[in-house]
mmCIF file of C-alpha atoms (C1' of nucleotides) in Angstrom:
data_model
loop_
_atom_site.group_PDB
_atom_site.id
_atom_site.type_symbol
_atom_site.label_atom_id
_atom_site.label_comp_id
_atom_site.label_asym_id
_atom_site.label_seq_id
_atom_site.Cartn_x
_atom_site.Cartn_y
_atom_site.Cartn_z
ATOM 1 C CA MET A 388 21.913 -35.540 23.683
ATOM 2 C CA SER A 389 25.115 -33.433 22.329
ATOM 3 C CA SER A 390 26.910 -35.951 19.529
ATOM 4 C CA LEU A 391 29.851 -36.807 21.232
ATOM 5 C CA MET A 392 32.617 -38.212 19.265
ATOM 6 C CA GLN A 393 35.200 -40.845 20.163
ATOM 7 C CA ILE A 394 38.774 -40.245 19.911
ATOM 8 C CA GLY A 395 38.888 -41.649 16.087
ATOM 9 C CA GLU A 396 37.044 -39.043 14.737
ATOM 10 C CA LEU A 397 38.471 -36.170 16.865
ATOM 11 C CA SER A 398 42.034 -37.374 15.414
ATOM 12 C CA GLU A 399 40.826 -36.876 12.129
ATOM 13 C CA ARG A 400 38.879 -34.180 12.236
ATOM 14 C CA ALA A 401 41.212 -32.282 14.441
ATOM 15 C CA LYS A 402 43.978 -33.975 12.286
ATOM 16 C CA VAL A 403 46.328 -35.252 15.299
ATOM 17 C CA SER A 404 47.101 -38.858 15.976
ATOM 18 C CA HIS A 405 45.064 -39.978 18.937
ATOM 19 C CA ARG A 406 49.017 -41.445 20.336
ATOM 20 C CA THR A 407 49.061 -37.091 19.720
ATOM 21 C CA ILE A 408 45.850 -36.638 21.709
ATOM 22 C CA HIS A 409 46.802 -39.077 25.254
ATOM 23 C CA TYR A 410 50.551 -36.991 25.276
ATOM 24 C CA TYR A 411 48.329 -33.360 25.222
ATOM 25 C CA GLU A 412 45.858 -35.186 27.880
ATOM 26 C CA ARG A 413 48.521 -35.961 30.094
ATOM 27 C CA LEU A 414 50.026 -32.183 29.768
ATOM 28 C CA GLY A 415 46.418 -30.653 30.807
ATOM 29 C CA LEU A 416 46.380 -29.610 27.132
ATOM 30 C CA VAL A 417 42.955 -30.998 26.139
ATOM 31 C CA LYS A 418 40.654 -33.147 28.088
ATOM 32 C CA PRO A 419 37.721 -35.752 26.942
ATOM 33 C CA ALA A 420 33.977 -33.780 27.791
ATOM 34 C CA GLU A 421 33.068 -37.454 29.046
ATOM 35 C CA ARG A 422 34.571 -40.075 30.432
ATOM 36 C CA GLU A 423 31.842 -42.230 31.478
ATOM 37 C CA GLY A 424 33.719 -45.647 34.155
ATOM 38 C CA VAL A 425 37.146 -46.295 33.093
ATOM 39 C CA GLY A 426 35.949 -46.505 29.772
ATOM 40 C CA TYR A 427 36.471 -44.885 25.995
ATOM 41 C CA ARG A 428 37.068 -40.911 26.201
ATOM 42 C CA TYR A 429 34.223 -38.932 24.633
ATOM 43 C CA TYR A 430 34.718 -35.463 22.969
ATOM 44 C CA ASP A 431 32.752 -32.342 21.530
ATOM 45 C CA GLU A 432 33.270 -30.020 19.145
ATOM 46 C CA VAL A 433 35.206 -27.389 21.665
ATOM 47 C CA SER A 434 38.060 -30.243 21.759
ATOM 48 C CA VAL A 435 38.965 -30.320 17.856
ATOM 49 C CA LYS A 436 39.341 -26.276 17.976
ATOM 50 C CA ARG A 437 40.959 -26.840 21.418
ATOM 51 C CA LEU A 438 43.559 -28.975 19.041
ATOM 52 C CA GLU A 439 43.694 -26.685 15.942
ATOM 53 C CA LYS A 440 44.375 -24.001 18.153
ATOM 54 C CA ILE A 441 47.388 -25.778 19.945
ATOM 55 C CA ALA A 442 48.114 -26.560 16.064
ATOM 56 C CA ALA A 443 48.412 -22.897 15.364
ATOM 57 C CA LEU A 444 50.547 -21.400 18.543
ATOM 58 C CA LYS A 445 52.813 -23.611 18.101
ATOM 59 C CA ARG A 446 53.315 -22.989 14.529
ATOM 60 C CA LEU A 447 54.387 -19.949 16.457
ATOM 61 C CA GLY A 448 56.538 -21.912 17.943
ATOM 62 C CA LEU A 449 55.358 -21.965 21.606
ATOM 63 C CA SER A 450 56.688 -25.410 22.975
ATOM 64 C CA LEU A 451 53.328 -27.361 25.100
ATOM 65 C CA ASP A 452 53.532 -26.125 28.390
ATOM 66 C CA GLU A 453 54.128 -22.321 26.886
ATOM 67 C CA ILE A 454 50.948 -24.024 25.046
ATOM 68 C CA ALA A 455 49.151 -25.180 28.695
ATOM 69 C CA ALA A 456 49.951 -21.930 29.846
ATOM 70 C CA VAL A 457 47.643 -19.683 28.235
ATOM 71 C CA ILE A 458 45.457 -22.442 26.259
ATOM 72 C CA ASP A 459 42.225 -22.145 28.379
ATOM 73 C CA LEU A 460 42.125 -18.016 28.041
ATOM 74 C CA TYR A 461 40.507 -18.780 24.143
ATOM 75 C CA PHE A 462 38.050 -21.405 26.182
ATOM 76 C CA GLU A 463 37.182 -20.386 29.627
ATOM 77 C CA GLU A 464 35.519 -17.208 31.444
ATOM 78 C CA ALA A 465 38.423 -15.807 32.024
ATOM 79 C CA SER A 466 39.742 -17.349 35.531
ATOM 80 C CA GLY A 467 39.599 -15.757 39.218
ATOM 81 C CA ILE A 468 39.766 -12.051 40.127
ATOM 82 C CA LYS A 469 43.630 -12.144 41.764
ATOM 83 C CA GLY A 470 45.302 -13.875 37.688
ATOM 84 C CA LYS A 471 43.593 -11.747 36.189
ATOM 85 C CA GLU A 472 46.147 -8.893 35.965
ATOM 86 C CA LYS A 473 48.827 -12.351 35.609
ATOM 87 C CA VAL A 474 47.087 -13.363 32.493
ATOM 88 C CA LEU A 475 47.109 -9.588 30.714
ATOM 89 C CA GLU A 476 50.763 -10.013 30.803
ATOM 90 C CA ILE A 477 51.117 -13.445 29.476
ATOM 91 C CA LEU A 478 48.886 -11.829 26.925
ATOM 92 C CA GLN A 479 51.214 -8.691 26.156
ATOM 93 C CA ALA A 480 54.269 -10.897 26.333
ATOM 94 C CA GLN A 481 52.639 -12.678 23.806
ATOM 95 C CA LEU A 482 51.708 -9.266 21.103
ATOM 96 C CA ALA A 483 55.153 -8.352 21.883
ATOM 97 C CA LYS A 484 56.828 -12.213 21.118
ATOM 98 C CA ALA A 485 54.297 -11.989 18.103
ATOM 99 C CA ASP A 486 54.736 -8.181 16.419
ATOM 100 C CA ALA A 487 59.052 -8.692 17.003
ATOM 101 C CA GLN A 488 58.584 -12.154 14.770
ATOM 102 C CA LEU A 489 56.599 -10.061 12.460
ATOM 103 C CA SER A 490 58.921 -7.930 11.318
ATOM 104 C CA GLU A 491 61.572 -10.838 11.191
ATOM 105 C CA LEU A 492 59.539 -12.190 9.042
ATOM 106 C CA THR A 493 59.006 -9.538 6.559
ATOM 107 C CA GLU A 494 62.604 -8.709 6.376
ATOM 108 C CA PHE A 495 63.284 -12.362 6.009
ATOM 109 C CA LYS A 496 60.060 -12.446 3.485
ATOM 110 C CA ARG A 497 62.016 -9.863 1.465
ATOM 111 C CA ASP A 498 65.837 -11.478 2.062
ATOM 112 C CA VAL A 499 64.183 -14.633 0.272
ATOM 113 C CA GLU A 500 62.813 -12.430 -2.497
ATOM 114 C CA THR A 501 65.593 -10.544 -3.145
ATOM 115 C CA ASN A 502 67.059 -14.037 -4.051
ATOM 116 C CA ILE A 503 64.683 -15.688 -5.894
ATOM 117 C CA ALA A 504 64.656 -12.534 -8.076
ATOM 118 C CA ARG A 505 68.531 -12.852 -8.464
ATOM 119 C CA MET A 506 68.529 -16.869 -8.958
ATOM 120 C CA GLN A 507 65.649 -16.199 -12.065
ATOM 121 C CA ALA A 508 68.069 -14.093 -13.191
ATOM 122 C CA LEU A 509 71.025 -15.862 -12.982
ATOM 123 C CA ILE A 510 68.387 -19.210 -14.840
ATOM 124 C CA ALA A 511 67.712 -16.552 -17.808
ATOM 125 C CA GLU A 512 71.285 -15.527 -18.262
ATOM 126 C CA ALA A 513 72.925 -19.117 -18.286
ATOM 127 C CA LYS A 514 69.609 -20.238 -20.787
ATOM 128 C CA GLN A 515 70.435 -17.811 -23.875
ATOM 129 C CA GLY A 516 74.120 -16.728 -22.188
ATOM 130 C CA MET B 1270 96.036 -10.558 7.944
ATOM 131 C CA SER B 1271 92.554 -10.504 8.257
ATOM 132 C CA SER B 1272 92.269 -10.768 12.460
ATOM 133 C CA LEU B 1273 90.907 -14.546 12.786
ATOM 134 C CA MET B 1274 89.402 -15.555 15.609
ATOM 135 C CA GLN B 1275 89.092 -18.709 18.139
ATOM 136 C CA ILE B 1276 85.745 -20.253 18.591
ATOM 137 C CA GLY B 1277 85.862 -19.436 22.269
ATOM 138 C CA GLU B 1278 85.751 -15.753 20.812
ATOM 139 C CA LEU B 1279 83.152 -16.504 18.150
ATOM 140 C CA SER B 1280 80.948 -18.662 20.892
ATOM 141 C CA GLU B 1281 81.107 -15.158 22.661
ATOM 142 C CA ARG B 1282 79.580 -12.676 19.924
ATOM 143 C CA ALA B 1283 77.849 -14.975 18.328
ATOM 144 C CA LYS B 1284 75.667 -15.968 21.888
ATOM 145 C CA VAL B 1285 75.978 -20.058 20.549
ATOM 146 C CA SER B 1286 78.334 -22.420 22.909
ATOM 147 C CA HIS B 1287 81.309 -23.695 20.617
ATOM 148 C CA ARG B 1288 79.879 -27.240 21.712
ATOM 149 C CA THR B 1289 76.789 -25.658 19.386
ATOM 150 C CA ILE B 1290 78.935 -23.960 16.698
ATOM 151 C CA HIS B 1291 81.015 -28.092 16.537
ATOM 152 C CA TYR B 1292 77.977 -29.498 16.230
ATOM 153 C CA TYR B 1293 77.419 -26.926 13.870
ATOM 154 C CA GLU B 1294 79.774 -27.447 11.489
ATOM 155 C CA ARG B 1295 79.213 -31.268 11.704
ATOM 156 C CA LEU B 1296 76.421 -30.401 9.772
ATOM 157 C CA GLY B 1297 77.428 -27.997 7.262
ATOM 158 C CA LEU B 1298 76.558 -24.632 8.727
ATOM 159 C CA VAL B 1299 79.305 -23.173 9.294
ATOM 160 C CA LYS B 1300 83.096 -23.671 8.764
ATOM 161 C CA PRO B 1301 86.614 -22.780 10.284
ATOM 162 C CA ALA B 1302 87.709 -20.177 7.594
ATOM 163 C CA GLU B 1303 91.016 -22.238 8.477
ATOM 164 C CA ARG B 1304 92.325 -24.863 10.163
ATOM 165 C CA GLU B 1305 95.955 -25.310 10.096
ATOM 166 C CA GLY B 1306 97.406 -28.817 10.108
ATOM 167 C CA VAL B 1307 95.024 -30.980 12.758
ATOM 168 C CA GLY B 1308 94.938 -27.929 14.725
ATOM 169 C CA TYR B 1309 92.141 -25.035 16.443
ATOM 170 C CA ARG B 1310 89.289 -24.409 14.167
ATOM 171 C CA TYR B 1311 90.179 -19.749 13.232
ATOM 172 C CA TYR B 1312 87.229 -17.755 11.811
ATOM 173 C CA ASP B 1313 86.547 -14.869 10.352
ATOM 174 C CA GLU B 1314 83.125 -12.041 10.745
ATOM 175 C CA VAL B 1315 81.357 -13.773 8.012
ATOM 176 C CA SER B 1316 81.346 -16.360 11.115
ATOM 177 C CA VAL B 1317 79.324 -14.060 12.687
ATOM 178 C CA LYS B 1318 77.033 -13.159 10.758
ATOM 179 C CA ARG B 1319 76.234 -16.698 9.151
ATOM 180 C CA LEU B 1320 75.714 -17.880 13.196
ATOM 181 C CA GLU B 1321 73.044 -15.185 13.543
ATOM 182 C CA LYS B 1322 71.414 -15.429 10.089
ATOM 183 C CA ILE B 1323 71.231 -19.048 10.846
ATOM 184 C CA ALA B 1324 69.658 -18.165 14.997
ATOM 185 C CA ALA B 1325 67.701 -15.636 12.823
ATOM 186 C CA LEU B 1326 66.177 -18.291 10.409
ATOM 187 C CA LYS B 1327 65.905 -20.719 13.697
ATOM 188 C CA ARG B 1328 63.315 -18.290 14.777
ATOM 189 C CA LEU B 1329 61.245 -18.443 11.739
ATOM 190 C CA GLY B 1330 60.602 -22.378 12.108
ATOM 191 C CA LEU B 1331 63.081 -23.349 10.192
ATOM 192 C CA SER B 1332 64.469 -26.743 11.062
ATOM 193 C CA LEU B 1333 68.894 -26.778 10.959
ATOM 194 C CA ASP B 1334 68.591 -28.787 7.841
ATOM 195 C CA GLU B 1335 66.679 -26.477 5.919
ATOM 196 C CA ILE B 1336 68.868 -23.759 7.113
ATOM 197 C CA ALA B 1337 71.612 -25.783 6.001
ATOM 198 C CA ALA B 1338 69.369 -25.527 2.376
ATOM 199 C CA VAL B 1339 69.608 -21.997 2.449
ATOM 200 C CA ILE B 1340 72.336 -20.448 4.748
ATOM 201 C CA ASP B 1341 74.801 -20.333 1.946
ATOM 202 C CA LEU B 1342 72.536 -18.288 -0.289
ATOM 203 C CA TYR B 1343 73.505 -15.665 2.203
ATOM 204 C CA PHE B 1344 76.982 -16.048 2.063
ATOM 205 C CA GLU B 1345 78.080 -17.400 -1.085
ATOM 206 C CA GLU B 1346 77.711 -16.623 -5.094
ATOM 207 C CA ALA B 1347 74.587 -19.193 -6.497
ATOM 208 C CA SER B 1348 76.357 -22.374 -6.409
ATOM 209 C CA GLY B 1349 76.287 -24.416 -9.698
ATOM 210 C CA ILE B 1350 74.072 -23.825 -12.728
ATOM 211 C CA LYS B 1351 72.630 -27.148 -12.797
ATOM 212 C CA GLY B 1352 71.224 -26.743 -8.982
ATOM 213 C CA LYS B 1353 70.305 -23.418 -9.633
ATOM 214 C CA GLU B 1354 66.163 -23.947 -10.619
ATOM 215 C CA LYS B 1355 66.332 -26.825 -7.243
ATOM 216 C CA VAL B 1356 68.028 -23.385 -5.121
ATOM 217 C CA LEU B 1357 64.575 -21.874 -6.839
ATOM 218 C CA GLU B 1358 62.295 -24.576 -6.030
ATOM 219 C CA ILE B 1359 63.034 -23.932 -2.240
ATOM 220 C CA LEU B 1360 63.346 -20.353 -1.972
ATOM 221 C CA GLN B 1361 60.016 -20.119 -3.460
ATOM 222 C CA ALA B 1362 59.029 -22.748 -1.175
ATOM 223 C CA GLN B 1363 60.143 -21.132 1.600
ATOM 224 C CA LEU B 1364 58.254 -17.728 0.819
ATOM 225 C CA ALA B 1365 54.778 -19.471 0.297
ATOM 226 C CA LYS B 1366 55.486 -21.079 4.275
ATOM 227 C CA ALA B 1367 56.930 -17.121 4.677
ATOM 228 C CA ASP B 1368 53.370 -15.969 3.297
ATOM 229 C CA ALA B 1369 51.586 -18.267 5.774
ATOM 230 C CA GLN B 1370 53.307 -17.460 8.729
ATOM 231 C CA LEU B 1371 52.509 -13.958 8.205
ATOM 232 C CA SER B 1372 49.017 -14.656 8.245
ATOM 233 C CA GLU B 1373 48.217 -16.525 11.084
ATOM 234 C CA LEU B 1374 50.072 -14.306 12.667
ATOM 235 C CA THR B 1375 48.688 -11.292 12.039
ATOM 236 C CA GLU B 1376 45.597 -13.246 12.653
ATOM 237 C CA PHE B 1377 46.687 -14.840 16.409
ATOM 238 C CA LYS B 1378 48.132 -11.527 16.530
ATOM 239 C CA ARG B 1379 44.370 -10.230 16.737
ATOM 240 C CA ASP B 1380 43.317 -13.002 18.763
ATOM 241 C CA VAL B 1381 45.701 -11.471 21.725
ATOM 242 C CA GLU B 1382 44.357 -7.879 20.913
ATOM 243 C CA THR B 1383 40.795 -9.130 22.012
ATOM 244 C CA ASN B 1384 41.765 -10.453 24.674
ATOM 245 C CA ILE B 1385 44.120 -8.493 25.873
ATOM 246 C CA ALA B 1386 41.666 -5.570 25.810
ATOM 247 C CA ARG B 1387 38.733 -8.582 27.488
ATOM 248 C CA MET B 1388 41.496 -8.606 30.289
ATOM 249 C CA GLN B 1389 41.032 -4.897 31.121
ATOM 250 C CA ALA B 1390 37.617 -4.436 30.951
ATOM 251 C CA LEU B 1391 37.218 -7.222 33.454
ATOM 252 C CA ILE B 1392 40.275 -5.511 35.534
ATOM 253 C CA ALA B 1393 38.110 -2.096 35.423
ATOM 254 C CA GLU B 1394 35.364 -3.469 35.872
ATOM 255 C CA ALA B 1395 36.316 -5.587 38.769
ATOM 256 C CA LYS B 1396 38.459 -2.235 40.639
ATOM 257 C CA GLN B 1397 35.178 -0.497 40.462
ATOM 258 C CA GLY B 1398 32.149 -2.456 39.540
ATOM 259 C "C1'" DC C 1100 111.902 -24.290 29.521
ATOM 260 C "C1'" DC C 1101 106.939 -24.867 32.576
ATOM 261 C "C1'" DT C 1102 102.214 -24.107 33.148
ATOM 262 C "C1'" DA C 1103 97.926 -22.562 32.541
ATOM 263 C "C1'" DA C 1104 93.866 -21.674 29.478
ATOM 264 C "C1'" DA C 1105 92.040 -22.303 25.916
ATOM 265 C "C1'" DC C 1106 91.336 -25.840 22.151
ATOM 266 C "C1'" DC C 1107 90.705 -30.796 20.303
ATOM 267 C "C1'" DT C 1108 87.970 -35.490 19.609
ATOM 268 C "C1'" DA C 1109 85.069 -38.971 20.597
ATOM 269 C "C1'" DC C 1110 81.394 -41.017 23.392
ATOM 270 C "C1'" DA C 1111 77.810 -40.882 26.900
ATOM 271 C "C1'" DC C 1112 73.586 -38.251 27.935
ATOM 272 C "C1'" DC C 1113 69.344 -35.318 27.754
ATOM 273 C "C1'" DC C 1114 64.341 -33.173 27.062
ATOM 274 C "C1'" DA C 1115 60.768 -32.550 24.483
ATOM 275 C "C1'" DA C 1116 57.367 -33.725 21.416
ATOM 276 C "C1'" DC C 1117 55.631 -38.021 19.799
ATOM 277 C "C1'" DG C 1118 55.151 -43.127 17.436
ATOM 278 C "C1'" DT C 1119 55.652 -48.761 17.949
ATOM 279 C "C1'" DC C 1120 53.808 -52.381 19.984
ATOM 280 C "C1'" DA C 1121 52.131 -55.400 22.551
ATOM 281 C "C1'" DG C 1122 49.199 -57.161 25.334
ATOM 282 C "C1'" DG C 1123 44.324 -56.468 26.923
ATOM 283 C "C1'" DT C 1124 39.634 -54.239 27.054
ATOM 284 C "C1'" DT C 1125 35.162 -52.284 24.950
ATOM 285 C "C1'" DC C 1126 31.476 -52.173 21.923
ATOM 286 C "C1'" DA C 1127 28.165 -51.966 17.664
ATOM 287 C "C1'" DG C 1128 25.682 -55.180 14.511
ATOM 288 C "C1'" DG C 1129 24.297 -59.829 12.956
ATOM 289 C "C1'" DC D 1482 26.703 -64.654 21.538
ATOM 290 C "C1'" DC D 1483 30.566 -64.069 19.179
ATOM 291 C "C1'" DT D 1484 33.741 -61.455 16.353
ATOM 292 C "C1'" DG D 1485 36.407 -57.655 14.697
ATOM 293 C "C1'" DA D 1486 36.813 -53.135 14.954
ATOM 294 C "C1'" DA D 1487 37.802 -49.108 17.945
ATOM 295 C "C1'" DC D 1488 39.358 -48.247 22.386
ATOM 296 C "C1'" DC D 1489 42.708 -49.024 26.485
ATOM 297 C "C1'" DT D 1490 47.723 -48.268 28.942
ATOM 298 C "C1'" DG D 1491 52.740 -48.842 29.797
ATOM 299 C "C1'" DA D 1492 56.846 -49.376 28.551
ATOM 300 C "C1'" DC D 1493 59.999 -49.110 25.145
ATOM 301 C "C1'" DG D 1494 61.423 -46.226 21.000
ATOM 302 C "C1'" DT D 1495 63.166 -41.994 17.470
ATOM 303 C "C1'" DT D 1496 64.295 -37.702 15.869
ATOM 304 C "C1'" DG D 1497 66.092 -32.948 16.425
ATOM 305 C "C1'" DG D 1498 68.955 -29.727 18.537
ATOM 306 C "C1'" DG D 1499 72.022 -29.751 21.860
ATOM 307 C "C1'" DT D 1500 75.161 -30.608 26.148
ATOM 308 C "C1'" DG D 1501 78.686 -33.023 29.580
ATOM 309 C "C1'" DT D 1502 82.307 -35.201 29.853
ATOM 310 C "C1'" DA D 1503 87.021 -37.714 29.604
ATOM 311 C "C1'" DG D 1504 91.744 -37.961 28.263
ATOM 312 C "C1'" DG D 1505 94.642 -35.454 25.115
ATOM 313 C "C1'" DT D 1506 96.272 -31.668 22.670
ATOM 314 C "C1'" DT D 1507 98.252 -26.490 21.482
ATOM 315 C "C1'" DT D 1508 99.507 -22.265 22.646
ATOM 316 C "C1'" DA D 1509 101.278 -17.895 24.341
ATOM 317 C "C1'" DG D 1510 103.378 -15.509 28.353
ATOM 318 C "C1'" DG D 1511 106.156 -16.050 32.124
#
DNA sequence: CCTAAACCTACACCCAACGTCAGGTTCAGG
DNA sequence: CCTGAACCTGACGTTGGGTGTAGGTTTAGG
């Protein structure tokens, strides 16, 4: 009696439209915990987390295909022994990408801060020049 | 005699197709330093930097429209007095966005590192279990 | 002066990631 | 049993960020 929810509630809780959920399902990103006969989709709590994780990965700039390739790592026990080293490779690539993005982002932030200071100075100057 | 270059060279140096350069020009992201009559486009060194900056901002997840809104800050003197406060607003929004992205990215990195450790443990275990 | 390489414009087309719409089904409450 | 809300599928539309191509022009070098 794990209290499943329908797509409407999932949609609200994960802040994702139901059409998007359908779309993600076709791409293999999410699937209902249960689907009796040919009827409604029923989801569990994990689906909420899964959609939130997908959103987070998207914000990092991953495409849906790239996300599909790694999302299971977050929600399933490690796949068969043979694939573990490949999974490790993927993770290390993502780490490298994250590092690169971090330094680029840090630099960007510095630039923005510089520009903000410059703007504020110019505004102050204009206001009492 | 500042030795201008044509679009082909710019394209090669900035690693951006000439079609994309045309496209960016329509969006107001770049423009040739010179264009005699109705003929070829001629670019200077600044254009190379500009395209590289655009690429960097794209990697941070900015749309071309957002980039258009700020790119001039990097290459021109501050625009007219009236717009300065709006520019400041844009910059502050970008700073907030960058901060959010930074913390998300940091969290993501931690997750990936955890998963890497987990994978490595599993692999080691499998190799001598 | 001629030609090939590089350029020009304009329009059509592509892909990812959705959203919209139409027409039909299911389900819960009164 | 009936109705309205929630759901279903499938086809088509849209937006962002480009790419492809046709048909014409410019220019540098021999």
